[in-house]
PDB file of C-alpha atoms and ligand atoms in Angstrom:
ATOM      1  CA  MET B 294       0.568 -15.035  18.515  1.00  0.00           C
ATOM      2  CA  ASN B 295      -2.120 -12.919  20.056  1.00  0.00           C
ATOM      3  CA  LEU B 296      -4.285 -11.796  17.120  1.00  0.00           C
ATOM      4  CA  ASP B 297      -6.452  -9.545  19.272  1.00  0.00           C
ATOM      5  CA  LEU B 298      -3.961  -6.750  19.010  1.00  0.00           C
ATOM      6  CA  PHE B 299      -6.343  -3.761  18.992  1.00  0.00           C
ATOM      7  CA  GLY B 300      -8.805  -4.674  21.641  1.00  0.00           C
ATOM      8  CA  ASP B 301     -11.388  -5.570  18.984  1.00  0.00           C
ATOM      9  CA  PRO B 302     -11.361  -9.092  17.468  1.00  0.00           C
ATOM     10  CA  PRO B 303     -10.516  -9.038  13.798  1.00  0.00           C
ATOM     11  CA  PRO B 304     -13.666  -9.355  11.652  1.00  0.00           C
ATOM     12  CA  ALA B 305     -14.925 -12.868  11.158  1.00  0.00           C
ATOM     13  CA  ASP B 306     -15.142 -12.473   7.374  1.00  0.00           C
ATOM     14  CA  ALA B 307     -11.369 -11.622   7.075  1.00  0.00           C
ATOM     15  CA  SER B 308     -10.276 -15.114   6.105  1.00  0.00           C
ATOM     16  CA  PRO B 309      -7.815 -14.954   3.263  1.00  0.00           C
ATOM     17  CA  HIS B 310      -9.338 -15.090  -0.209  1.00  0.00           C
ATOM     18  CA  PRO B 311      -6.721 -16.368  -2.734  1.00  0.00           C
ATOM     19  CA  LEU B 312      -5.952 -14.223  -5.787  1.00  0.00           C
ATOM     20  CA  SER B 313      -3.148 -16.381  -7.168  1.00  0.00           C
ATOM     21  CA  PRO B 314      -0.662 -18.654  -5.428  1.00  0.00           C
ATOM     22  CA  GLY B 315       1.000 -16.580  -2.679  1.00  0.00           C
ATOM     23  CA  ALA B 316      -1.517 -13.618  -2.942  1.00  0.00           C
ATOM     24  CA  PHE B 317      -4.590 -13.057  -0.808  1.00  0.00           C
ATOM     25  CA  SER B 318      -7.195 -10.448  -0.235  1.00  0.00           C
ATOM     26  CA  LEU B 319      -8.381  -9.978   3.417  1.00  0.00           C
ATOM     27  CA  GLU B 320     -11.687  -8.238   3.164  1.00  0.00           C
ATOM     28  CA  GLY B 321     -12.347  -5.715   5.898  1.00  0.00           C
ATOM     29  CA  LEU B 322      -9.311  -6.648   8.060  1.00  0.00           C
ATOM     30  CA  ALA B 323      -8.439  -2.905   8.604  1.00  0.00           C
ATOM     31  CA  LEU B 324     -12.078  -1.816   9.026  1.00  0.00           C
ATOM     32  CA  ALA B 325     -12.048  -1.514  12.862  1.00  0.00           C
ATOM     33  CA  GLN B 326      -8.748   0.409  12.808  1.00  0.00           C
ATOM     34  CA  ALA B 327      -9.597   2.739   9.881  1.00  0.00           C
ATOM     35  CA  PRO B 328     -10.338   5.870  11.878  1.00  0.00           C
ATOM     36  CA  ARG B 329      -7.129   5.520  13.848  1.00  0.00           C
ATOM     37  CA  LEU B 330      -5.178   4.895  10.600  1.00  0.00           C
ATOM     38  CA  TRP B 331      -6.668   7.926   9.025  1.00  0.00           C
ATOM     39  CA  ALA B 332      -5.792  10.063  12.082  1.00  0.00           C
ATOM     40  CA  GLU B 333      -2.175   8.965  11.842  1.00  0.00           C
ATOM     41  CA  ILE B 334      -2.141   9.682   8.087  1.00  0.00           C
ATOM     42  CA  GLN B 335      -3.130  13.334   8.910  1.00  0.00           C
ATOM     43  CA  ASN B 336      -0.272  13.492  11.448  1.00  0.00           C
ATOM     44  CA  ILE B 337       2.306  12.047   8.869  1.00  0.00           C
ATOM     45  CA  THR B 338       1.175  14.400   6.099  1.00  0.00           C
ATOM     46  CA  CYS B 339       1.525  17.405   8.354  1.00  0.00           C
ATOM     47  CA  ILE B 340       5.242  16.496   8.505  1.00  0.00           C
ATOM     48  CA  SER B 341       5.808  15.030   5.110  1.00  0.00           C
ATOM     49  CA  PRO B 342       3.107  16.499   2.902  1.00  0.00           C
ATOM     50  CA  TRP B 343       1.394  14.836  -0.109  1.00  0.00           C
ATOM     51  CA  ARG B 344       3.242  15.481  -3.303  1.00  0.00           C
ATOM     52  CA  HIS B 345       3.063  14.366  -6.849  1.00  0.00           C
ATOM     53  CA  LEU B 346       6.307  12.701  -7.792  1.00  0.00           C
ATOM     54  CA  HIS B 347       7.587  12.508 -11.410  1.00  0.00           C
ATOM     55  CA  THR B 348       8.602   9.256 -13.159  1.00  0.00           C
ATOM     56  CA  PRO B 349      12.177   9.044 -14.364  1.00  0.00           C
ATOM     57  CA  GLY B 350      10.864   9.849 -17.799  1.00  0.00           C
ATOM     58  CA  GLY B 351       9.479  13.163 -16.498  1.00  0.00           C
ATOM     59  CA  LEU B 352       5.820  12.356 -16.311  1.00  0.00           C
ATOM     60  CA  LYS B 353       3.904  13.671 -13.234  1.00  0.00           C
ATOM     61  CA  MET B 354       2.143  10.857 -11.355  1.00  0.00           C
ATOM     62  CA  SER B 355      -1.680  11.327 -10.782  1.00  0.00           C
ATOM     63  CA  VAL B 356      -1.394   9.743  -7.327  1.00  0.00           C
ATOM     64  CA  ALA B 357      -0.030  11.972  -4.567  1.00  0.00           C
ATOM     65  CA  MET B 358       2.316  10.295  -2.167  1.00  0.00           C
ATOM     66  CA  SER B 359       3.942  10.403   1.191  1.00  0.00           C
ATOM     67  CA  ASN B 360       5.862   7.938   3.359  1.00  0.00           C
ATOM     68  CA  CYS B 361       6.508   6.950   6.880  1.00  0.00           C
ATOM     69  CA  GLY B 362       9.018   4.527   8.542  1.00  0.00           C
ATOM     70  CA  PRO B 363      12.855   4.409   8.177  1.00  0.00           C
ATOM     71  CA  TRP B 364      12.772   4.294   4.402  1.00  0.00           C
ATOM     72  CA  GLY B 365      10.578   6.160   1.863  1.00  0.00           C
ATOM     73  CA  TRP B 366       9.957   5.480  -1.689  1.00  0.00           C
ATOM     74  CA  VAL B 367      10.689   8.239  -4.137  1.00  0.00           C
ATOM     75  CA  SER B 368      10.884   8.834  -7.831  1.00  0.00           C
ATOM     76  CA  ASP B 369      12.489  11.613  -9.869  1.00  0.00           C
ATOM     77  CA  ALA B 370      14.677  12.166 -12.927  1.00  0.00           C
ATOM     78  CA  SER B 371      17.460  10.000 -11.300  1.00  0.00           C
ATOM     79  CA  GLY B 372      15.161   6.925 -10.881  1.00  0.00           C
ATOM     80  CA  TYR B 373      13.022   5.021  -8.442  1.00  0.00           C
ATOM     81  CA  ARG B 374      14.640   4.368  -5.021  1.00  0.00           C
ATOM     82  CA  TYR B 375      14.127   4.218  -1.331  1.00  0.00           C
ATOM     83  CA  GLN B 376      15.765   6.912   0.848  1.00  0.00           C
ATOM     84  CA  ARG B 377      15.880   7.819   4.558  1.00  0.00           C
ATOM     85  CA  THR B 378      15.011  11.477   4.119  1.00  0.00           C
ATOM     86  CA  ASP B 379      12.179  13.271   2.565  1.00  0.00           C
ATOM     87  CA  PRO B 380      13.423  15.228  -0.427  1.00  0.00           C
ATOM     88  CA  LEU B 381      10.822  17.940   0.270  1.00  0.00           C
ATOM     89  CA  THR B 382      11.939  18.628   3.847  1.00  0.00           C
ATOM     90  CA  GLY B 383      15.445  17.184   3.973  1.00  0.00           C
ATOM     91  CA  ALA B 384      14.397  15.497   7.336  1.00  0.00           C
ATOM     92  CA  ALA B 385      13.842  11.870   8.123  1.00  0.00           C
ATOM     93  CA  TRP B 386      10.348  10.486   7.243  1.00  0.00           C
ATOM     94  CA  PRO B 387       7.873  10.486  10.085  1.00  0.00           C
ATOM     95  CA  ALA B 388       8.031   7.455  12.321  1.00  0.00           C
ATOM     96  CA  MET B 389       5.875   4.369  11.419  1.00  0.00           C
ATOM     97  CA  PRO B 390       2.925   4.469  13.916  1.00  0.00           C
ATOM     98  CA  GLY B 391       2.656   1.253  16.076  1.00  0.00           C
ATOM     99  CA  ILE B 392      -0.897   0.485  14.696  1.00  0.00           C
ATOM    100  CA  PHE B 393       0.502   0.589  11.128  1.00  0.00           C
ATOM    101  CA  THR B 394       3.146  -2.058  11.913  1.00  0.00           C
ATOM    102  CA  GLU B 395       0.748  -4.186  13.954  1.00  0.00           C
ATOM    103  CA  LEU B 396      -1.799  -4.239  11.176  1.00  0.00           C
ATOM    104  CA  ALA B 397       0.819  -5.111   8.544  1.00  0.00           C
ATOM    105  CA  THR B 398       2.298  -7.884  10.618  1.00  0.00           C
ATOM    106  CA  LEU B 399      -1.173  -9.305  11.438  1.00  0.00           C
ATOM    107  CA  ALA B 400      -2.251  -9.223   7.658  1.00  0.00           C
ATOM    108  CA  ALA B 401       0.973 -10.900   6.531  1.00  0.00           C
ATOM    109  CA  GLU B 402       0.565 -13.599   9.261  1.00  0.00           C
ATOM    110  CA  ARG B 403      -2.977 -14.234   8.097  1.00  0.00           C
ATOM    111  CA  ALA B 404      -1.754 -14.687   4.530  1.00  0.00           C
ATOM    112  CA  GLY B 405       0.934 -17.151   5.594  1.00  0.00           C
ATOM    113  CA  TYR B 406       3.957 -14.845   5.992  1.00  0.00           C
ATOM    114  CA  PRO B 407       4.707 -14.777   9.735  1.00  0.00           C
ATOM    115  CA  GLY B 408       7.328 -12.418  11.132  1.00  0.00           C
ATOM    116  CA  PHE B 409       6.839  -9.546   8.634  1.00  0.00           C
ATOM    117  CA  VAL B 410       8.237  -6.333   9.963  1.00  0.00           C
ATOM    118  CA  PRO B 411       7.978  -3.403   7.443  1.00  0.00           C
ATOM    119  CA  ASP B 412      10.659  -0.761   7.294  1.00  0.00           C
ATOM    120  CA  ALA B 413       8.782   1.349   4.696  1.00  0.00           C
ATOM    121  CA  CYS B 414       5.172   2.482   4.268  1.00  0.00           C
ATOM    122  CA  LEU B 415       4.292   4.272   0.952  1.00  0.00           C
ATOM    123  CA  ILE B 416       1.058   6.262   1.374  1.00  0.00           C
ATOM    124  CA  ASN B 417      -0.854   6.781  -1.781  1.00  0.00           C
ATOM    125  CA  HIS B 418      -3.615   9.424  -2.176  1.00  0.00           C
ATOM    126  CA  TYR B 419      -5.985   9.054  -5.135  1.00  0.00           C
ATOM    127  CA  THR B 420      -8.438  11.749  -5.996  1.00  0.00           C
ATOM    128  CA  PRO B 421     -11.102  10.816  -8.688  1.00  0.00           C
ATOM    129  CA  GLY B 422      -9.342  10.041 -11.933  1.00  0.00           C
ATOM    130  CA  ALA B 423      -5.981   9.167 -10.355  1.00  0.00           C
ATOM    131  CA  ARG B 424      -4.714   5.745 -11.329  1.00  0.00           C
ATOM    132  CA  MET B 425      -1.596   3.648 -11.151  1.00  0.00           C
ATOM    133  CA  SER B 426      -0.480   1.823 -14.228  1.00  0.00           C
ATOM    134  CA  LEU B 427       0.692  -1.869 -14.154  1.00  0.00           C
ATOM    135  CA  HIS B 428       4.053  -2.159 -12.431  1.00  0.00           C
ATOM    136  CA  GLN B 429       6.176  -4.499 -10.335  1.00  0.00           C
ATOM    137  CA  ASP B 430       7.324  -3.665  -6.724  1.00  0.00           C
ATOM    138  CA  LYS B 431      10.963  -4.341  -7.290  1.00  0.00           C
ATOM    139  CA  ASN B 432      12.995  -1.570  -5.679  1.00  0.00           C
ATOM    140  CA  GLU B 433      13.355  -3.545  -2.500  1.00  0.00           C
ATOM    141  CA  LEU B 434      16.643  -5.388  -1.827  1.00  0.00           C
ATOM    142  CA  ASP B 435      15.136  -8.675  -0.732  1.00  0.00           C
ATOM    143  CA  TYR B 436      11.999 -10.273  -2.242  1.00  0.00           C
ATOM    144  CA  ARG B 437      11.585 -12.836   0.538  1.00  0.00           C
ATOM    145  CA  ALA B 438       9.359 -10.317   2.443  1.00  0.00           C
ATOM    146  CA  PRO B 439       5.711  -9.850   1.145  1.00  0.00           C
ATOM    147  CA  ILE B 440       3.924  -6.589   0.308  1.00  0.00           C
ATOM    148  CA  VAL B 441       0.899  -5.578   2.405  1.00  0.00           C
ATOM    149  CA  SER B 442      -1.490  -3.209   0.862  1.00  0.00           C
ATOM    150  CA  VAL B 443      -4.277  -1.541   2.867  1.00  0.00           C
ATOM    151  CA  SER B 444      -7.198   0.331   1.162  1.00  0.00           C
ATOM    152  CA  LEU B 445      -9.167   3.132   2.843  1.00  0.00           C
ATOM    153  CA  GLY B 446     -11.862   5.537   1.561  1.00  0.00           C
ATOM    154  CA  LEU B 447     -13.336   5.383  -1.919  1.00  0.00           C
ATOM    155  CA  PRO B 448     -13.341   1.949  -3.642  1.00  0.00           C
ATOM    156  CA  ALA B 449     -11.111   1.169  -6.608  1.00  0.00           C
ATOM    157  CA  VAL B 450     -10.518  -1.602  -9.098  1.00  0.00           C
ATOM    158  CA  PHE B 451      -7.217  -3.360  -8.464  1.00  0.00           C
ATOM    159  CA  GLU B 452      -5.564  -5.013 -11.428  1.00  0.00           C
ATOM    160  CA  TRP B 453      -3.820  -8.248 -10.538  1.00  0.00           C
ATOM    161  CA  GLY B 454      -1.628  -9.355 -13.393  1.00  0.00           C
ATOM    162  CA  GLY B 455       1.104 -12.080 -13.795  1.00  0.00           C
ATOM    163  CA  LEU B 456       4.799 -12.094 -13.887  1.00  0.00           C
ATOM    164  CA  GLN B 457       4.822 -10.605 -17.434  1.00  0.00           C
ATOM    165  CA  ARG B 458       3.362  -7.317 -18.211  1.00  0.00           C
ATOM    166  CA  SER B 459       1.406  -8.910 -21.044  1.00  0.00           C
ATOM    167  CA  ASP B 460      -0.145 -11.655 -18.836  1.00  0.00           C
ATOM    168  CA  PRO B 461      -3.955 -11.657 -18.301  1.00  0.00           C
ATOM    169  CA  VAL B 462      -5.214  -9.268 -15.589  1.00  0.00           C
ATOM    170  CA  GLN B 463      -7.849 -10.075 -12.978  1.00  0.00           C
ATOM    171  CA  ARG B 464      -9.881  -7.220 -11.658  1.00  0.00           C
ATOM    172  CA  VAL B 465     -10.597  -7.039  -7.988  1.00  0.00           C
ATOM    173  CA  ARG B 466     -12.760  -4.293  -6.434  1.00  0.00           C
ATOM    174  CA  LEU B 467     -11.086  -3.080  -3.267  1.00  0.00           C
ATOM    175  CA  HIS B 468     -13.226  -1.439  -0.558  1.00  0.00           C
ATOM    176  CA  HIS B 469     -12.565   0.619   2.552  1.00  0.00           C
ATOM    177  CA  GLY B 470     -10.820  -1.599   5.047  1.00  0.00           C
ATOM    178  CA  ASP B 471      -9.663  -4.234   2.585  1.00  0.00           C
ATOM    179  CA  VAL B 472      -6.051  -5.587   2.711  1.00  0.00           C
ATOM    180  CA  VAL B 473      -4.191  -7.396   0.004  1.00  0.00           C
ATOM    181  CA  VAL B 474      -0.961  -9.329   0.723  1.00  0.00           C
ATOM    182  CA  TRP B 475       1.323 -10.837  -1.918  1.00  0.00           C
ATOM    183  CA  GLY B 476       4.603 -12.700  -1.584  1.00  0.00           C
ATOM    184  CA  GLY B 477       6.488 -15.859  -2.461  1.00  0.00           C
ATOM    185  CA  PRO B 478       5.551 -16.849  -6.098  1.00  0.00           C
ATOM    186  CA  ALA B 479       3.406 -13.729  -6.358  1.00  0.00           C
ATOM    187  CA  ARG B 480       5.902 -11.148  -5.123  1.00  0.00           C
ATOM    188  CA  LEU B 481       6.920  -9.818  -8.540  1.00  0.00           C
ATOM    189  CA  ARG B 482       3.435  -9.940 -10.094  1.00  0.00           C
ATOM    190  CA  PHE B 483       2.355  -6.849 -12.056  1.00  0.00           C
ATOM    191  CA  HIS B 484      -0.382  -4.816 -10.438  1.00  0.00           C
ATOM    192  CA  GLY B 485      -2.106  -1.545 -10.834  1.00  0.00           C
ATOM    193  CA  VAL B 486      -5.183   0.538  -9.944  1.00  0.00           C
ATOM    194  CA  GLN B 487      -7.804   1.838 -12.418  1.00  0.00           C
ATOM    195  CA  ALA B 488      -8.897   5.472 -12.295  1.00  0.00           C
ATOM    196  CA  VAL B 489     -10.842   6.099  -9.091  1.00  0.00           C
ATOM    197  CA  GLU B 490     -14.412   7.094  -9.714  1.00  0.00           C
ATOM    198  CA  PRO B 491     -15.843  10.264  -8.166  1.00  0.00           C
ATOM    199  CA  GLY B 492     -17.559   9.702  -4.817  1.00  0.00           C
ATOM    200  CA  HIS B 493     -17.607  10.654  -1.123  1.00  0.00           C
ATOM    201  CA  HIS B 494     -16.510   8.422   1.712  1.00  0.00           C
ATOM    202  CA  PRO B 495     -17.629   9.187   5.247  1.00  0.00           C
ATOM    203  CA  LEU B 496     -14.132   8.863   6.659  1.00  0.00           C
ATOM    204  CA  THR B 497     -11.788  10.206   3.965  1.00  0.00           C
ATOM    205  CA  GLY B 498     -14.125  12.337   1.836  1.00  0.00           C
ATOM    206  CA  ALA B 499     -13.421  12.389  -1.899  1.00  0.00           C
ATOM    207  CA  CYS B 500     -10.382  10.255  -1.935  1.00  0.00           C
ATOM    208  CA  ARG B 501      -8.941   6.854  -1.785  1.00  0.00           C
ATOM    209  CA  ILE B 502      -5.886   6.067   0.369  1.00  0.00           C
ATOM    210  CA  ASN B 503      -3.587   3.048   0.077  1.00  0.00           C
ATOM    211  CA  LEU B 504      -0.810   2.086   2.553  1.00  0.00           C
ATOM    212  CA  THR B 505       1.796  -0.118   1.011  1.00  0.00           C
ATOM    213  CA  PHE B 506       4.037  -1.817   3.540  1.00  0.00           C
ATOM    214  CA  ARG B 507       7.312  -3.221   2.372  1.00  0.00           C
ATOM    215  CA  THR B 508      10.715  -4.406   3.689  1.00  0.00           C
ATOM    216  CA  ALA B 509      12.940  -2.119   1.629  1.00  0.00           C
ATOM    217  CA  ALA B 510      16.427  -2.621   2.963  1.00  0.00           C
TER     218      ALA B 510
HETATM  219  C1  SIN J 686       0.853   0.409  -5.243  1.00  0.00           C
HETATM  220  O1  SIN J 686       0.993  -0.578  -5.944  1.00  0.00           O
HETATM  221  O2  SIN J 686       1.816   0.994  -4.718  1.00  0.00           O
HETATM  222  C2  SIN J 686      -0.576   0.808  -4.907  1.00  0.00           C
HETATM  223  C3  SIN J 686      -1.586  -0.238  -4.954  1.00  0.00           C
HETATM  224  C4  SIN J 686      -2.925   0.450  -4.513  1.00  0.00           C
HETATM  225  O3  SIN J 686      -3.156   1.619  -4.515  1.00  0.00           O
HETATM  226  O4  SIN J 686      -3.786  -0.369  -4.225  1.00  0.00           O
HETATM  227 FE1  FE2 J 687       2.885  -1.498  -6.297  1.00  0.00          FE
END
């Protein structure tokens, strides 16, 4: 495979750093593409705007979300699920930009998961104080595909747990441009994000963005 997908060679320091069997962080892998990713996020959220979803139990999530690609992840009183249309607009989710797919495929390949083609990209927007509690990504039909998670903007502390909610948690600081990939024995590990600290990032301003690529269907 030609890894020089974007014209620029991937950063030399992007060699996978293991978090647990099957899970890796790839520091700075998305750095060179970050301005283009951010521009695409603006286009996507013009069509499918940021919104705060509610958990099935009725709690408003502190993270604002949107999606792109054939399937989008949503949550409401009827539960967590993927659907082809945006409940806010009734229209299909915006298409997944080519640079998103290329980055996700490259990151998965670097982590030992060749041939990953996402059909869903959940886009998370954290303002200071927003957090995501420990959860498993388990609304996908097939767990053979990995999860690819790209961080932009303000840093955050990622919590990397085990297969049980009560298992010990590793804390990993994620910076702008970092990518985390988990699959295989790590696919159903609990993970979360601690409350984002106030700050300003030159690209994104006062927020953290996370792109989570999945094979949903
Ligand atoms: C998620 O698990 O959906 C988000 C993870 C992150 O924001 O880093
Ligand atoms: Fe998740």
